[in-house]
Short mmCIF file of C-alpha atoms in Angstrom, two decimals:
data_model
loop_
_atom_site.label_atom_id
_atom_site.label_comp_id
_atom_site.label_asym_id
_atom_site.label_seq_id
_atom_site.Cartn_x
_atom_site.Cartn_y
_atom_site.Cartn_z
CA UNK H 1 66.54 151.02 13.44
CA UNK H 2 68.80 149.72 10.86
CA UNK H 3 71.20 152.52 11.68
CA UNK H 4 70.83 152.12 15.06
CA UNK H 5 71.67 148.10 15.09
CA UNK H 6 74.76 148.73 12.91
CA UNK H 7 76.22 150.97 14.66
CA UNK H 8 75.38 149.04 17.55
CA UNK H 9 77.50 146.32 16.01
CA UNK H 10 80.25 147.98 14.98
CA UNK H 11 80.63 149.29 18.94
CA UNK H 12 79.92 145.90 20.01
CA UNK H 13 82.50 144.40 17.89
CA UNK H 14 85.24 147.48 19.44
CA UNK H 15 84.11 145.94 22.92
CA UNK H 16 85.05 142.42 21.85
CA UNK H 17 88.57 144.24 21.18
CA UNK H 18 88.62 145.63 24.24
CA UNK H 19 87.66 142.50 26.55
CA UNK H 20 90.46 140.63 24.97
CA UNK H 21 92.79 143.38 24.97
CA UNK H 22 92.25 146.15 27.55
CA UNK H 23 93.06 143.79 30.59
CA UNK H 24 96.18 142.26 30.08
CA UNK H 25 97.55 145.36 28.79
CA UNK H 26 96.97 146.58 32.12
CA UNK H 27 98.49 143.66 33.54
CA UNK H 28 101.70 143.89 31.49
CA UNK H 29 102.18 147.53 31.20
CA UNK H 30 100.34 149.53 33.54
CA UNK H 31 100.78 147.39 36.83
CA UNK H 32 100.10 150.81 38.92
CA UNK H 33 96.50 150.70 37.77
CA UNK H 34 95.90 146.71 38.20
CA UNK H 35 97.59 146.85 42.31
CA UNK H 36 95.11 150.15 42.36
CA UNK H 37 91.98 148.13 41.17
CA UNK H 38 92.80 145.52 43.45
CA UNK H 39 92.74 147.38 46.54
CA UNK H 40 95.42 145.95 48.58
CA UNK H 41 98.36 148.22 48.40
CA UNK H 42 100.75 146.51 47.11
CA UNK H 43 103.87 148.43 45.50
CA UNK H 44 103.98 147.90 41.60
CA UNK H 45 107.63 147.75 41.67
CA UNK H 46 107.60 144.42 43.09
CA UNK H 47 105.70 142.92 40.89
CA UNK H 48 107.57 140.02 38.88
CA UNK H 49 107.07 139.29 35.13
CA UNK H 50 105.69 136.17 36.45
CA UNK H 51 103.10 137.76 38.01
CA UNK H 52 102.22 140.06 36.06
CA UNK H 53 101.30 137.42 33.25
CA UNK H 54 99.64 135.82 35.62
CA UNK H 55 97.39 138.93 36.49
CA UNK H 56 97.26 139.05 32.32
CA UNK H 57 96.10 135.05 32.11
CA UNK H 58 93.32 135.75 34.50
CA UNK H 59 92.54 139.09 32.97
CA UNK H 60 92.33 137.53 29.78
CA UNK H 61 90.12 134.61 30.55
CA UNK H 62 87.59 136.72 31.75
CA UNK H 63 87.53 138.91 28.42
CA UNK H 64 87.33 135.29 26.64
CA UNK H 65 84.27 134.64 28.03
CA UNK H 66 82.88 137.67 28.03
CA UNK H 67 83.72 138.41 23.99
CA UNK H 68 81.84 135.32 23.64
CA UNK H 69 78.95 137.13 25.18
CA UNK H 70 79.31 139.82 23.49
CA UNK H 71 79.63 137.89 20.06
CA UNK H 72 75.99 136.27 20.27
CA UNK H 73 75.24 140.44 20.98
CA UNK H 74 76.87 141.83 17.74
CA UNK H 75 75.11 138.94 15.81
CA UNK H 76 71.78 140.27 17.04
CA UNK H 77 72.49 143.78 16.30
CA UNK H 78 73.87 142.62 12.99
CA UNK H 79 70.62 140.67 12.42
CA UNK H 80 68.50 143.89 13.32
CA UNK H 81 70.29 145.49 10.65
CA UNK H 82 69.36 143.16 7.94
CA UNK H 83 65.83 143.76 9.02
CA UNK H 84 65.74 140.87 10.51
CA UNK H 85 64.97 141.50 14.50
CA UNK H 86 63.37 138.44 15.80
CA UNK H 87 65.32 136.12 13.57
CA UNK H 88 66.65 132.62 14.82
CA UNK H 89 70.11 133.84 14.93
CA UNK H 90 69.14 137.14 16.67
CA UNK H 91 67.74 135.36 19.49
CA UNK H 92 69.98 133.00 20.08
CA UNK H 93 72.52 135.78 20.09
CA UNK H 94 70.93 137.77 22.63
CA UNK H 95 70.18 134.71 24.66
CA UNK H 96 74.24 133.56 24.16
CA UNK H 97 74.75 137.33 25.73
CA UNK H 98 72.28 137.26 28.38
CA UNK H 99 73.52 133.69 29.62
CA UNK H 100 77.48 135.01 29.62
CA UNK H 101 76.23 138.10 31.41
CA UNK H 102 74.86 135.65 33.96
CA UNK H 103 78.42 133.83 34.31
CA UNK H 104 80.38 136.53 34.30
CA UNK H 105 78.74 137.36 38.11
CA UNK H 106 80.77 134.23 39.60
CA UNK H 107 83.47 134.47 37.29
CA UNK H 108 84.35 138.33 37.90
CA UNK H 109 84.35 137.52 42.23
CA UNK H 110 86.87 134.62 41.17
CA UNK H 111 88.67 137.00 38.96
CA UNK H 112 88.65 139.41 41.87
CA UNK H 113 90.10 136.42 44.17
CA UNK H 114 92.60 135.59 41.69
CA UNK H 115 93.82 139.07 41.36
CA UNK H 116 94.08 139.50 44.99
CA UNK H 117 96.10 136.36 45.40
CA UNK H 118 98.46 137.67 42.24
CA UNK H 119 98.96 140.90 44.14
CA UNK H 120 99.18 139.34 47.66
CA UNK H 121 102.07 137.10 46.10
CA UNK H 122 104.03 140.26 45.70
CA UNK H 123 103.78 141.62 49.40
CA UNK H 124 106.45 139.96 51.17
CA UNK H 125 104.42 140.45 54.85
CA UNK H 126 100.90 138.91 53.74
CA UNK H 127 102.39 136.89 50.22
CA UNK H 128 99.95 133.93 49.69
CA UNK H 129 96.44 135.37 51.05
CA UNK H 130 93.15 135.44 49.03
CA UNK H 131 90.12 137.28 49.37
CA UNK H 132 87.17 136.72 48.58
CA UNK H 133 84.19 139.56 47.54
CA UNK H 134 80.59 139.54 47.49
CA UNK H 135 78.62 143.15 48.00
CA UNK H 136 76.64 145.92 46.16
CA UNK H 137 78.36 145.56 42.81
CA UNK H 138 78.08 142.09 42.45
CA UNK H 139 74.10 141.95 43.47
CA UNK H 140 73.47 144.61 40.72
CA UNK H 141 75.52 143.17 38.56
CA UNK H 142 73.63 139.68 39.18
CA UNK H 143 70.14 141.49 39.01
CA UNK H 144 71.20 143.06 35.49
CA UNK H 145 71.94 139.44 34.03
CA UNK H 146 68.65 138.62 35.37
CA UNK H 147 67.29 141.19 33.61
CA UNK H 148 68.91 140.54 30.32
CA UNK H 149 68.08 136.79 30.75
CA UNK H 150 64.41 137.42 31.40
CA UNK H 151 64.67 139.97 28.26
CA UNK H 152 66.10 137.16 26.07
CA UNK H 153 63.07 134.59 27.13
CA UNK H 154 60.68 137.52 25.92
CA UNK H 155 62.91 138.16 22.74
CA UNK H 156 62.77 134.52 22.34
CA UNK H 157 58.75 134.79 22.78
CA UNK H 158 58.74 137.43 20.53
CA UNK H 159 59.90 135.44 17.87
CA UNK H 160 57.88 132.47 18.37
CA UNK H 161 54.42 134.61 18.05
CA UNK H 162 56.23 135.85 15.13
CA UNK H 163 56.08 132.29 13.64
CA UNK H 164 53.04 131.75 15.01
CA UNK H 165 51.40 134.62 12.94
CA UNK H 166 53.57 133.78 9.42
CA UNK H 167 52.50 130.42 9.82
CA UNK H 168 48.62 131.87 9.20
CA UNK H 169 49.66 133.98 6.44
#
């Protein structure tokens, strides 16, 4: 398990990287692949540098939050691999991540919304319109937080029977 959890860490710790990174380098230098993602056919070639650091602002606001997330997640991991699994810090980590997962739901259809209004900005027929999306993804991505959250509450009972039994010993 120690193995396990460090490595765990270490790839936790190259997704931090990548939340904070991966998105507005897309936004900057890629533009083809962010007016791809956002579905609404807009030519990357008229994209300003305006917008385009606006699509990187939004992009990276949503990697802020989610490298927050995914810090609480690396300290748990981290925690596992000091042989210490249901430690303090190693729940709260885990309940930091499952929390953020939870956020990240409303925050990724406002991202969506944002993006489409960045993109929409740059059509000169349709410039100004938002959209706003709520389907499959987002219900399964809601039920997963809900799954991680109700994971952290039995992490976080985990740790408190722990107690419970040291406390006899």
């Amino acid at each position: 398990m120690n193995r396990f959890s460090a490595a765990m860490a270490t790839l936790t710790t190259i997704g931090i990287a990548a939340s904070l990174i991966i998105g507005p380098v897309i936004w900057l230098f890629f533009i083809e692949w962010a007016a791809a993602a956002s579905r609404f056919g807009s030519q990357p070639q008229s994209f300003s540098t305006d917008l385009r650091l606006a699509g990187a602002f939004i992009a990276l606001m949503g990697g802020i939050v989610r490298a927050y997330g995914l810090l609480g997640l690396r300290r748990t991991f981290t925690e596992a691999a000091s042989k210490r699994p249901l430690s303090k810090r190693a729940v709260v980590g885990f309940r930091r991540f499952a929390r953020v997962e939870l956020l990240m739901v409303p925050i990724g259809i406002v991202q969506f919304s944002a993006f489409g209004y960045v993109v929409s900005l740059s059509d000169n027929i349709d410039g100004g319109s938002v959209s706003i999306r709520f389907g499959t993804p987002e219900l399964g991505a809601f039920f997963i937080a809900l799954l991680l959250a109700f994971a952290a509450e039995v992490f976080a009972e985990g740790r408190r029977a722990a107690d419970e039994n040291a406390s006899f010993l």
